[in-house]
Amino acid sequence: MLPRRFVVLCFALFPLAGCDCSDQYNANRWEFYEPFGPDAQLELDAGPILADDVVVIEDVGPDVPYVWDVPLIEEEIWVAPDVPREVPWEEGTWTPQVVDSNFSFNHALNDRTSLVVDEDGTMWLGYHSCPDRACSAAQLTVGRRPVGGSWSFENIQRHEGIFGLEVIDAEQPIVVYPDPFDNVLKVAMRQGRNRWDIESLPVRGGGYDGFDVTRDRARFYVSFASRLSSTVEFFAYNTADNNALWRRLPSLPNAHSAAFERGLGADNAFNLYLVHRREENGPYGLARYSLASNEWSEKKYFGDNSLVSSFVIRRNGELCMSSTTGNNLVVTCGDMSNLARSRRVFSDQRVTYYSSMLEGKDGTLFVAYHGLDRNDLRVARRTHTGQWTTEVALNSEAYGVSTAINHNDEIAISYYSCASSICSVQVLEKTY
């Protein structure tokens, strides 16, 4: 019996704006339009999609059902340990670390970060580095920081727009990103220091309305939704296969505003879940895909206008989402029969835009969000006993926020922070 491994979903979310930037952000979740530079001659939305728009790469597996392993469904029920921390959480101090600096406010406002931590505790941070203040030729960059070590950096390629990091094996993260210059979806897989193998996945042409990457025990999963279609495409990569290829999974039709950062999740029983809207302006909910039956077999939606911004599958199987309803932060947990079996409303916490939720190995839930009243970055925390607390982690604006669970089994937050129009990429953690 393989031990359960916590699924860490660590991708950048929309910027948690530190100001009331309603004129600079689109308030619709997961409907993102990238601000491309003047030198990028792009025609992502030129005309209808034709058959020629689909690029098939030879080393991508066929679009046929794949014979997967027998599902490893664990029989034991995970129980959160009732072990006190050596040092109480409340005694820690939030300590920021500057990773890179000298960015313009415009760059920080429109960029994002993506943070993951591998099994050795090494932290991997994705962002766009710039050769000058104008960021005339931004590079998709991945920073690496081992436990107790310093940051080193590796460039992937020139890039603009959305991307996401994920990792299964130590020292081998992947970066998934739509390439606006080649108009394809790419995956860069690290094979060693400054060695990245890059593959292209066959997706429909046009801009993107949804995009995400996640993992389970041994597989990476990627979703991609074209702006010109409500159909979401999916791919999987089995790292345990000696001749691993990216293989196409069945697509999901009629999925509007599909997962766009922390909205695609995989459990350890070979189920895949996607956050999306039932209709173009309908309620948010989940669709479930079973690898065993090779089909999208189930959908469930909220009964209200909750705007979901983060999704996590807990170690005990619960499906939890953090949402915004009016001026309130709402955290729900449940299953496909009832998405809101439990519901926590932070009625005293006015939320600006988006929140980011994840779970520690001891069952602790963390939710990072931006408080509107004081323009600060806050963290809500629920212990495995069910007790909620909230605290201010950063007394300033934060843009392009991403979260991960670090080697101390606590939340780490990456973001852009600005002072006097000069911005830096930082990582925020608790020290004791």
CSV table of C-alpha atoms in Angstrom, one decimal, residues 87-311:
chain,number,residue,atom,x,y,z
A,87,VAL,CA,6.6,26.1,18.7
A,88,PRO,CA,3.1,27.6,18.6
A,89,TRP,CA,2.1,29.2,15.3
A,90,GLU,CA,1.3,32.4,17.0
A,91,GLU,CA,4.9,32.9,18.2
A,92,GLY,CA,6.2,33.1,14.6
A,93,THR,CA,7.1,36.3,12.9
A,94,TRP,CA,6.2,36.9,9.2
A,95,THR,CA,9.6,37.6,7.5
A,96,PRO,CA,9.8,38.6,3.8
A,97,GLN,CA,12.8,37.8,1.6
A,98,VAL,CA,13.6,39.8,-1.5
A,99,VAL,CA,14.2,37.4,-4.4
A,100,ASP,CA,14.6,39.9,-7.3
A,101,SER,CA,14.1,43.6,-7.6
A,102,ASN,CA,14.0,46.8,-9.7
A,103,PHE,CA,10.8,46.1,-11.5
A,104,SER,CA,8.3,48.8,-12.7
A,105,PHE,CA,4.9,49.1,-11.1
A,106,ASN,CA,3.2,48.2,-14.5
A,107,HIS,CA,5.2,45.0,-14.7
A,108,ALA,CA,4.3,44.0,-11.1
A,109,LEU,CA,0.7,44.8,-11.6
A,110,ASN,CA,0.4,42.6,-14.7
A,111,ASP,CA,2.7,39.8,-13.9
A,112,ARG,CA,2.3,36.8,-11.5
A,113,THR,CA,4.4,34.4,-9.5
A,114,SER,CA,4.1,30.6,-9.2
A,115,LEU,CA,5.5,28.9,-6.1
A,116,VAL,CA,6.0,25.1,-5.4
A,117,VAL,CA,8.1,23.1,-3.0
A,118,ASP,CA,9.5,19.7,-3.8
A,119,GLU,CA,9.8,16.6,-1.5
A,120,ASP,CA,13.3,17.7,-0.4
A,121,GLY,CA,12.0,21.1,0.7
A,122,THR,CA,13.6,23.0,-2.2
A,123,MET,CA,11.5,26.0,-3.2
A,124,TRP,CA,10.9,26.8,-6.9
A,125,LEU,CA,9.6,30.2,-7.9
A,126,GLY,CA,8.5,31.2,-11.3
A,127,TYR,CA,8.2,34.8,-12.5
A,128,HIS,CA,9.3,37.1,-15.4
A,129,SER,CA,12.7,38.7,-15.0
A,130,CYS,CA,13.5,41.8,-16.9
A,131,PRO,CA,16.8,43.1,-18.5
A,132,ASP,CA,15.7,46.7,-17.9
A,133,ARG,CA,13.0,48.8,-16.2
A,134,ALA,CA,10.9,48.8,-19.4
A,135,CYS,CA,11.0,45.0,-19.4
A,136,SER,CA,11.6,45.1,-23.2
A,137,ALA,CA,12.4,41.3,-23.4
A,138,ALA,CA,10.9,39.5,-20.4
A,139,GLN,CA,12.3,36.1,-19.6
A,140,LEU,CA,10.3,33.3,-18.0
A,141,THR,CA,12.6,32.6,-15.0
A,142,VAL,CA,12.6,29.9,-12.3
A,143,GLY,CA,14.4,30.5,-9.0
A,144,ARG,CA,15.6,27.7,-6.9
A,145,ARG,CA,16.3,27.8,-3.1
A,146,PRO,CA,17.3,24.7,-1.2
A,147,VAL,CA,16.5,24.4,2.5
A,148,GLY,CA,19.0,26.8,4.3
A,149,GLY,CA,20.5,27.9,1.0
A,150,SER,CA,20.3,30.9,-1.3
A,151,TRP,CA,18.5,31.6,-4.5
A,152,SER,CA,19.9,30.7,-8.0
A,153,PHE,CA,18.1,31.3,-11.3
A,154,GLU,CA,17.5,29.6,-14.6
A,155,ASN,CA,15.8,31.1,-17.7
A,156,ILE,CA,13.4,29.2,-19.8
A,157,GLN,CA,12.8,31.5,-22.7
A,158,ARG,CA,11.5,34.9,-23.7
A,159,HIS,CA,7.8,35.0,-22.7
A,160,GLU,CA,4.8,37.1,-21.7
A,161,GLY,CA,1.6,36.1,-20.0
A,162,ILE,CA,0.4,33.2,-17.8
A,163,PHE,CA,2.3,30.2,-16.7
A,164,GLY,CA,2.3,27.6,-13.9
A,165,LEU,CA,4.8,25.5,-12.0
A,166,GLU,CA,4.3,22.0,-10.5
A,167,VAL,CA,6.7,19.3,-9.2
A,168,ILE,CA,6.6,15.6,-8.3
A,169,ASP,CA,10.2,14.4,-8.1
A,170,ALA,CA,12.9,16.4,-6.3
A,171,GLU,CA,14.9,18.8,-8.6
A,172,GLN,CA,12.5,18.1,-11.5
A,173,PRO,CA,9.8,20.8,-11.7
A,174,ILE,CA,7.9,21.5,-14.8
A,175,VAL,CA,6.7,24.9,-16.2
A,176,VAL,CA,3.6,25.0,-18.4
A,177,TYR,CA,2.9,28.1,-20.4
A,178,PRO,CA,1.0,29.3,-23.5
A,179,ASP,CA,3.6,30.7,-25.8
A,180,PRO,CA,2.2,33.9,-27.3
A,181,PHE,CA,5.0,34.2,-29.9
A,182,ASP,CA,4.6,30.6,-31.3
A,183,ASN,CA,0.9,30.4,-30.4
A,184,VAL,CA,1.2,26.9,-28.8
A,185,LEU,CA,1.0,25.5,-25.3
A,186,LYS,CA,4.5,24.4,-24.1
A,187,VAL,CA,5.8,22.3,-21.2
A,188,ALA,CA,9.4,22.8,-20.0
A,189,MET,CA,10.7,19.9,-17.9
A,190,ARG,CA,13.8,20.3,-15.9
A,191,GLN,CA,16.5,17.6,-16.5
A,192,GLY,CA,19.3,19.2,-14.5
A,193,ARG,CA,20.9,22.5,-13.8
A,194,ASN,CA,20.0,24.9,-16.6
A,195,ARG,CA,18.7,22.0,-18.7
A,196,TRP,CA,15.1,22.2,-19.7
A,197,ASP,CA,13.4,19.9,-22.3
A,198,ILE,CA,10.6,21.8,-24.0
A,199,GLU,CA,7.6,20.1,-25.7
A,200,SER,CA,4.5,21.5,-27.4
A,201,LEU,CA,1.0,20.2,-26.8
A,202,PRO,CA,-1.6,20.0,-29.6
A,203,VAL,CA,-4.2,22.6,-28.5
A,204,ARG,CA,-6.8,24.6,-30.5
A,205,GLY,CA,-5.6,28.0,-31.8
A,206,GLY,CA,-6.7,31.3,-30.4
A,207,GLY,CA,-6.2,33.0,-27.0
A,208,TYR,CA,-7.0,31.2,-23.8
A,209,ASP,CA,-9.9,31.4,-21.4
A,210,GLY,CA,-8.6,28.9,-19.0
A,211,PHE,CA,-5.4,27.1,-18.1
A,212,ASP,CA,-4.1,25.1,-15.1
A,213,VAL,CA,-1.6,22.4,-14.1
A,214,THR,CA,-1.8,19.9,-11.2
A,215,ARG,CA,-0.5,16.5,-10.1
A,216,ASP,CA,-1.3,13.3,-8.2
A,217,ARG,CA,1.1,10.6,-7.0
A,218,ALA,CA,3.0,10.2,-10.3
A,219,ARG,CA,1.2,12.2,-12.9
A,220,PHE,CA,1.0,15.7,-14.1
A,221,TYR,CA,-2.2,17.1,-15.6
A,222,VAL,CA,-2.7,20.1,-17.8
A,223,SER,CA,-6.0,21.8,-18.8
A,224,PHE,CA,-6.4,24.4,-21.6
A,225,ALA,CA,-9.4,26.3,-22.7
A,226,SER,CA,-9.4,28.3,-25.9
A,227,ARG,CA,-11.1,31.7,-25.8
A,228,LEU,CA,-12.9,30.7,-29.0
A,229,SER,CA,-14.5,27.6,-27.5
A,230,SER,CA,-16.2,26.5,-24.3
A,231,THR,CA,-14.5,23.1,-24.6
A,232,VAL,CA,-11.6,22.4,-22.2
A,233,GLU,CA,-8.7,20.1,-23.4
A,234,PHE,CA,-6.7,17.9,-21.0
A,235,PHE,CA,-3.4,16.2,-21.1
A,236,ALA,CA,-1.6,13.8,-18.7
A,237,TYR,CA,2.0,12.7,-18.2
A,238,ASN,CA,3.0,9.6,-16.2
A,239,THR,CA,6.4,10.1,-14.6
A,240,ALA,CA,6.5,6.4,-13.7
A,241,ASP,CA,6.4,5.3,-17.3
A,242,ASN,CA,9.9,4.6,-18.8
A,243,ASN,CA,8.7,5.9,-22.1
A,244,ALA,CA,6.5,8.7,-20.8
A,245,LEU,CA,4.6,10.9,-23.3
A,246,TRP,CA,2.0,13.6,-22.9
A,247,ARG,CA,-1.4,11.9,-23.6
A,248,ARG,CA,-4.6,13.5,-24.4
A,249,LEU,CA,-7.6,12.9,-22.1
A,250,PRO,CA,-11.2,13.3,-23.0
A,251,SER,CA,-12.2,17.0,-23.4
A,252,LEU,CA,-14.9,18.6,-21.3
A,253,PRO,CA,-17.6,20.5,-23.4
A,254,ASN,CA,-19.6,23.5,-22.2
A,255,ALA,CA,-17.3,24.5,-19.4
A,256,HIS,CA,-17.2,28.2,-19.2
A,257,SER,CA,-14.6,30.3,-17.4
A,258,ALA,CA,-12.7,27.0,-16.8
A,259,ALA,CA,-10.0,26.6,-14.2
A,260,PHE,CA,-7.5,29.3,-14.3
A,261,GLU,CA,-4.9,28.8,-11.5
A,262,ARG,CA,-5.6,26.6,-8.6
A,263,GLY,CA,-8.9,25.3,-10.1
A,264,LEU,CA,-7.8,21.9,-11.4
A,265,GLY,CA,-7.2,19.2,-8.8
A,266,ALA,CA,-6.4,15.5,-8.7
A,267,ASP,CA,-6.9,13.2,-5.8
A,268,ASN,CA,-4.9,10.0,-5.2
A,269,ALA,CA,-7.8,7.7,-6.4
A,270,PHE,CA,-7.4,8.7,-10.0
A,271,ASN,CA,-10.1,11.4,-10.1
A,272,LEU,CA,-9.6,14.8,-11.7
A,273,TYR,CA,-11.7,17.8,-10.8
A,274,LEU,CA,-12.2,21.0,-12.7
A,275,VAL,CA,-13.7,24.3,-11.4
A,276,HIS,CA,-15.9,26.0,-14.1
A,277,ARG,CA,-19.1,27.8,-14.7
A,278,ARG,CA,-22.3,26.0,-15.8
A,279,GLU,CA,-23.1,28.7,-18.3
A,280,GLU,CA,-21.3,31.8,-19.4
A,281,ASN,CA,-22.6,33.7,-16.4
A,282,GLY,CA,-23.9,30.8,-14.4
A,283,PRO,CA,-22.9,29.5,-11.0
A,284,TYR,CA,-19.5,27.9,-10.4
A,285,GLY,CA,-19.1,24.2,-9.6
A,286,LEU,CA,-17.0,21.1,-10.2
A,287,ALA,CA,-16.8,18.5,-12.9
A,288,ARG,CA,-15.2,15.1,-12.0
A,289,TYR,CA,-13.3,12.9,-14.4
A,290,SER,CA,-12.5,9.2,-13.6
A,291,LEU,CA,-9.4,7.8,-15.1
A,292,ALA,CA,-10.7,4.3,-14.4
A,293,SER,CA,-13.8,4.8,-16.7
A,294,ASN,CA,-12.0,7.4,-18.9
A,295,GLU,CA,-14.9,9.9,-18.8
A,296,TRP,CA,-16.3,13.1,-17.2
A,297,SER,CA,-19.0,11.5,-15.2
A,298,GLU,CA,-20.3,14.0,-12.7
A,299,LYS,CA,-21.0,17.7,-12.3
A,300,LYS,CA,-22.2,19.7,-9.3
A,301,TYR,CA,-22.8,23.5,-8.9
A,302,PHE,CA,-23.3,26.0,-6.2
A,303,GLY,CA,-26.8,27.4,-5.7
A,304,ASP,CA,-25.6,31.0,-5.3
A,305,ASN,CA,-23.4,33.5,-7.0
A,306,SER,CA,-20.1,32.6,-5.2
A,307,LEU,CA,-17.1,33.5,-7.3
A,308,VAL,CA,-14.6,30.7,-6.7
A,309,SER,CA,-10.9,31.6,-6.7
A,310,SER,CA,-9.2,28.6,-5.2
A,311,PHE,CA,-9.8,24.8,-4.9
